[in-house]
Short mmCIF file of C-alpha atoms in Angstrom, two decimals:
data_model
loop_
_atom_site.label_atom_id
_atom_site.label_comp_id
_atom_site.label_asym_id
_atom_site.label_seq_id
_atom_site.Cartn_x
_atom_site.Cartn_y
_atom_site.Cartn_z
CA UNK A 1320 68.52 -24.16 18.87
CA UNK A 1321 66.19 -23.23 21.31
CA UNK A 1322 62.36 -22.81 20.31
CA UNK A 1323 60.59 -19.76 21.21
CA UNK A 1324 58.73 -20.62 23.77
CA UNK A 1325 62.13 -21.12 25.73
CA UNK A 1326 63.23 -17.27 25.04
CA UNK A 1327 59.53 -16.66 26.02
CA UNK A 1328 60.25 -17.50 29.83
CA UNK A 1329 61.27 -15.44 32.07
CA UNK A 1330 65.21 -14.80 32.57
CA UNK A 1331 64.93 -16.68 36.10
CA UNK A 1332 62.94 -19.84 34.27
CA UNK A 1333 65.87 -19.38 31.85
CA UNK A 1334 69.09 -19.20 34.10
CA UNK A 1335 67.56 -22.05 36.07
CA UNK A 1336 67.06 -24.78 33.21
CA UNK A 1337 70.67 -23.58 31.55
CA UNK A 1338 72.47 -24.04 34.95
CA UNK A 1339 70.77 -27.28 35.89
CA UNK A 1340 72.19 -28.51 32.18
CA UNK A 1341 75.37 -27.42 32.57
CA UNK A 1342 75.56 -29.47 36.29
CA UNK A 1343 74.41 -32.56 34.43
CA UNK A 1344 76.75 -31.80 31.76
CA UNK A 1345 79.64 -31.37 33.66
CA UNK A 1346 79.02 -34.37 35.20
CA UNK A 1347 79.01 -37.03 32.97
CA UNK A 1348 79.51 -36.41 28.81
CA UNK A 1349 76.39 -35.74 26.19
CA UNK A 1350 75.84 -39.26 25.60
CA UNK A 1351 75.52 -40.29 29.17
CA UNK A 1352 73.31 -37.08 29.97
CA UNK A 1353 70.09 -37.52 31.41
CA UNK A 1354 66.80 -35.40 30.67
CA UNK A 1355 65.69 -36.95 33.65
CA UNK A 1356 68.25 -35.20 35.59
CA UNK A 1357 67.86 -31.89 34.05
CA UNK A 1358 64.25 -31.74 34.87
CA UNK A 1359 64.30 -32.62 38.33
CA UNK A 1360 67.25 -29.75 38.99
CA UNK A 1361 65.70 -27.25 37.14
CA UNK A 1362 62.21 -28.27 39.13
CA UNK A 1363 59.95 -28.45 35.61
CA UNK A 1364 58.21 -31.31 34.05
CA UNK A 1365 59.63 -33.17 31.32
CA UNK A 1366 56.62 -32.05 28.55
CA UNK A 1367 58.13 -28.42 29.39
CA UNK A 1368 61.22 -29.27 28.22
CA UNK A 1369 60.46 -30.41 24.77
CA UNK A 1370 58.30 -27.31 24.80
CA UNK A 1371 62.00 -25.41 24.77
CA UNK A 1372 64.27 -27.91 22.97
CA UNK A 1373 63.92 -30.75 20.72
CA UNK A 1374 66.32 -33.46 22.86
CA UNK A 1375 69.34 -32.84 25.01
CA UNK A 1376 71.70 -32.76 22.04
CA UNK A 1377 69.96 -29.37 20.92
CA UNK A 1378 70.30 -28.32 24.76
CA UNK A 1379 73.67 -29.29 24.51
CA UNK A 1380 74.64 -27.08 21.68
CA UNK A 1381 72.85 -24.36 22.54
CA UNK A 1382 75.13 -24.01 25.55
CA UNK A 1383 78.46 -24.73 22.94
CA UNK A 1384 77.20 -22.07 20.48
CA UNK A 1385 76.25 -19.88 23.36
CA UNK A 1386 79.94 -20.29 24.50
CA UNK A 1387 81.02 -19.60 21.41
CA UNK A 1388 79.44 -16.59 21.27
CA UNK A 1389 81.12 -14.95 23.99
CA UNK A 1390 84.86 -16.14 23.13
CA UNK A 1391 84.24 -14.78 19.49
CA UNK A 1392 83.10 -11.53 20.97
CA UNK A 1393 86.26 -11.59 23.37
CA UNK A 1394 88.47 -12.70 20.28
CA UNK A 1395 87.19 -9.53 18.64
CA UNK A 1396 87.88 -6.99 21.37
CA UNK A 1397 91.32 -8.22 21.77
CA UNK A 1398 92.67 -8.03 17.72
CA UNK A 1399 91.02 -4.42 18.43
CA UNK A 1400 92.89 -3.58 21.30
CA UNK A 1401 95.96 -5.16 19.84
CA UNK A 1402 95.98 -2.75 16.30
CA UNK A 1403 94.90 -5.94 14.40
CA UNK A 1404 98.34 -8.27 15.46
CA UNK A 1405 96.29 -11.59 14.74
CA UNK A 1406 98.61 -13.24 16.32
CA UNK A 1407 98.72 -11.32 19.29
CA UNK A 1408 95.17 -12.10 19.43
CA UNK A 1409 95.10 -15.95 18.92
CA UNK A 1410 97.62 -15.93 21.80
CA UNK A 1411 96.16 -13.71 24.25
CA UNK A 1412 92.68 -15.43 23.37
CA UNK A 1413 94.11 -18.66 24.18
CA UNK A 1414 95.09 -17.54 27.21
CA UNK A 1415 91.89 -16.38 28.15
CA UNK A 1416 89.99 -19.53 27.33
CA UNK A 1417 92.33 -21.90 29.18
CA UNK A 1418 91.20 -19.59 31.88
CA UNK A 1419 87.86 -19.74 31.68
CA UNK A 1420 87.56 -23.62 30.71
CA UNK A 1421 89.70 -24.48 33.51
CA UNK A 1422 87.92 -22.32 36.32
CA UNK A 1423 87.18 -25.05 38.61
CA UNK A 1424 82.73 -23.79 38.02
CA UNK A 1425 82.95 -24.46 34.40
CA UNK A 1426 86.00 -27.10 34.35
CA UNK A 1427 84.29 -30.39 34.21
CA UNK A 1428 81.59 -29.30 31.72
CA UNK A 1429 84.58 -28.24 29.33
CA UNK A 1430 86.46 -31.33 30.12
CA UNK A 1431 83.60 -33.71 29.28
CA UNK A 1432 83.19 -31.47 25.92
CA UNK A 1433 86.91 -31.89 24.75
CA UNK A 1434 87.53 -35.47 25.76
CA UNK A 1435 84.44 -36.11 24.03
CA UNK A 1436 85.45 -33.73 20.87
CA UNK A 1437 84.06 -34.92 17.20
CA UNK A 1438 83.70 -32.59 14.14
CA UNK A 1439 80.36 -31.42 15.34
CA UNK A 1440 81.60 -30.30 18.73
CA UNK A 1441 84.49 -28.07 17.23
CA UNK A 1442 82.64 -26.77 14.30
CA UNK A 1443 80.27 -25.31 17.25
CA UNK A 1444 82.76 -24.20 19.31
CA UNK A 1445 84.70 -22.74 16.27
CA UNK A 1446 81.79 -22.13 13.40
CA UNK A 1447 81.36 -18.05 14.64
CA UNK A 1448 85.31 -17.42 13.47
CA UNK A 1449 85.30 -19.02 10.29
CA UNK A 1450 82.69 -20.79 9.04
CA UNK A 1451 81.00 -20.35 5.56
CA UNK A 1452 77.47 -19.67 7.08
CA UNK A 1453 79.39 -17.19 9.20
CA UNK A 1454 80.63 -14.79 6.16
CA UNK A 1455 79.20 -11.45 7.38
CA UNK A 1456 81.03 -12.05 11.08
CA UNK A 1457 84.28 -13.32 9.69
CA UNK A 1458 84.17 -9.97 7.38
CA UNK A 1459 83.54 -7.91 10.62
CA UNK A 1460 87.29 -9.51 11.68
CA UNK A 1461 88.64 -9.33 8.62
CA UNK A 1462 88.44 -5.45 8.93
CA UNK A 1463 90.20 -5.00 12.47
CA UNK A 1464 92.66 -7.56 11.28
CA UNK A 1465 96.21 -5.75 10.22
CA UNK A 1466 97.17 -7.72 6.72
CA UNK A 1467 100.34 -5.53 5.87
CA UNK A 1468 102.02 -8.06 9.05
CA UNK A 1469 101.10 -11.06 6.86
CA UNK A 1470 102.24 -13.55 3.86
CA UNK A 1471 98.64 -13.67 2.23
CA UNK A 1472 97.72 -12.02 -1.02
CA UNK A 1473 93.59 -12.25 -1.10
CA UNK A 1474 90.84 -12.45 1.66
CA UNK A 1475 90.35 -16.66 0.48
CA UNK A 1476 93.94 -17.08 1.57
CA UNK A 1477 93.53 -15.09 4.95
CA UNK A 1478 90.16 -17.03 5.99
CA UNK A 1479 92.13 -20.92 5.46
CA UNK A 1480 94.73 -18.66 7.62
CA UNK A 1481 92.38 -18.33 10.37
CA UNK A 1482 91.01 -21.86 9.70
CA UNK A 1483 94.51 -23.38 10.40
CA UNK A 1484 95.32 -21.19 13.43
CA UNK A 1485 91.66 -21.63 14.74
CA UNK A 1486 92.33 -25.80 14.22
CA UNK A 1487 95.89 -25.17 16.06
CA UNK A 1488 93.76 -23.72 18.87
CA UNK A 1489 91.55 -26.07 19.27
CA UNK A 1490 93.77 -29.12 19.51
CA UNK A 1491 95.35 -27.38 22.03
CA UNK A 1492 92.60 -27.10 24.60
CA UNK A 1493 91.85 -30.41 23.42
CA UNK A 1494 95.45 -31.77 24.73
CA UNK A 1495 95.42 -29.60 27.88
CA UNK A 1496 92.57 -32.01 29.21
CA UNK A 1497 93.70 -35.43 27.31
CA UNK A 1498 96.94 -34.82 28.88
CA UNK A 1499 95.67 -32.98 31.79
CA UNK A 1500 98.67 -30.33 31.41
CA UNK A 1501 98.34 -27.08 33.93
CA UNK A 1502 97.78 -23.89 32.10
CA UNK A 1503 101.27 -22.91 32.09
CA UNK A 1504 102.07 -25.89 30.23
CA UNK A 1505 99.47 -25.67 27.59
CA UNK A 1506 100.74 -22.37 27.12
CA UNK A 1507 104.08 -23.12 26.28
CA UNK A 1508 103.03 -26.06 23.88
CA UNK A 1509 100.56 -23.48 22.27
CA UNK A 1510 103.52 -20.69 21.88
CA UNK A 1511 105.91 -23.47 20.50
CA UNK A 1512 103.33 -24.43 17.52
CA UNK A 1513 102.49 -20.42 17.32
CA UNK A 1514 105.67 -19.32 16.62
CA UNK A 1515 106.34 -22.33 14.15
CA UNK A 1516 103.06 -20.64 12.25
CA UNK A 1517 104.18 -17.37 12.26
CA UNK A 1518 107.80 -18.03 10.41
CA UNK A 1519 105.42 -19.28 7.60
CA UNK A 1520 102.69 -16.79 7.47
CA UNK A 1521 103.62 -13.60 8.40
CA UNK A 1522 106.33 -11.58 6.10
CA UNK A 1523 110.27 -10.73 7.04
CA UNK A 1524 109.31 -7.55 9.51
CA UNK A 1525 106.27 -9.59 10.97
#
């Protein structure tokens, strides 16, 4: 994470750095990065930077958490709007990430994260939906979810539900940029393996 002498810049000093990352990002994966790069777009000298982050994997994160963030947020306003159908929700927010990760501003910085994708990558991506240091937000979603639609009997079983839907998810967007498939075609793979889910966990009137 960011220290706090990075939050301590002005938003300007801020939006510049993060967008002169994501550039180098998207242009070549994490491990081929350069800080040298980075600092030259963003116009500050390298001792600034690890003033704001330890090394460009902490940058790096940052921006996946930060991502995160906002497509938990999003994944949260849609189960509301849908009455708490979860899988209404996993659907619709699948549709909205394809669009986002393939918009052609962020598509190569996505790309580069999924080809790229270890356990460390998708437990960012995916750690603000269900992860175990992430009880009091996954509790927040519990509530808007609508359990009477669902084969689960306790909140343990409902969290490994959202674990295995999350995972389905993610391989997903994964495969849509292995197999660079257009977004209608990732959507049909993703409904195929949805509706194979839902004949297990949700109950006769589901």
């Amino acid at each position: 994470m960011p220290k706090q002498t990075f939050f301590h810049l002005a938003q300007d000093k801020q939006d510049t750095l993060i967008l002169a990352a994501k550039e180098e990002f998207s242009r070549v994966p994490l491990h081929e990065a350069s800080i040298a790069n980075i600092i030259k777009s963003a116009g500050i000298p390298r001792g600034s930077f690890y003033q704001y982050f330890d090394d460009k994997e902490d940058l790096y994160f940052y921006l996946l958490s930060e991502t995160s963030k906002k497509n938990t947020g999003k994944f949260l306003l849609i189960l509301q709007e849908n009455n708490g159908d979860l899988f209404k929700t996993f659907i619709e927010s699948f549709r909205f990430m394809v669009s986002t990760h393939k918009d052609k501003d962020q598509a190569n910085f996505f790309k580069n994260a999924f080809l790229n994708m270890n356990y460390k990558l998708e437990n960012t991506l995916a750690n603000n939906v269900y992860e175990e240091n992430q009880k009091s937000h996954f509790e927040n979603i519990s509530k808007s979810i609508d359990k009477s639609m669902l084969n689960i009997e306790n909140e343990s079983e409902l969290h490994h539900m959202v674990r295995v839907m999350t995972a389905v998810t993610f391989h997903n967007l994964v495969q849509m940029f292995v197999k660079d498939l257009t977004a209608k075609e990732a959507e049909n793979s993703y409904l195929m393996q949805m509706k194979l889910l839902k004949r297990g966990f949700c109950k006769t009137e589901c």
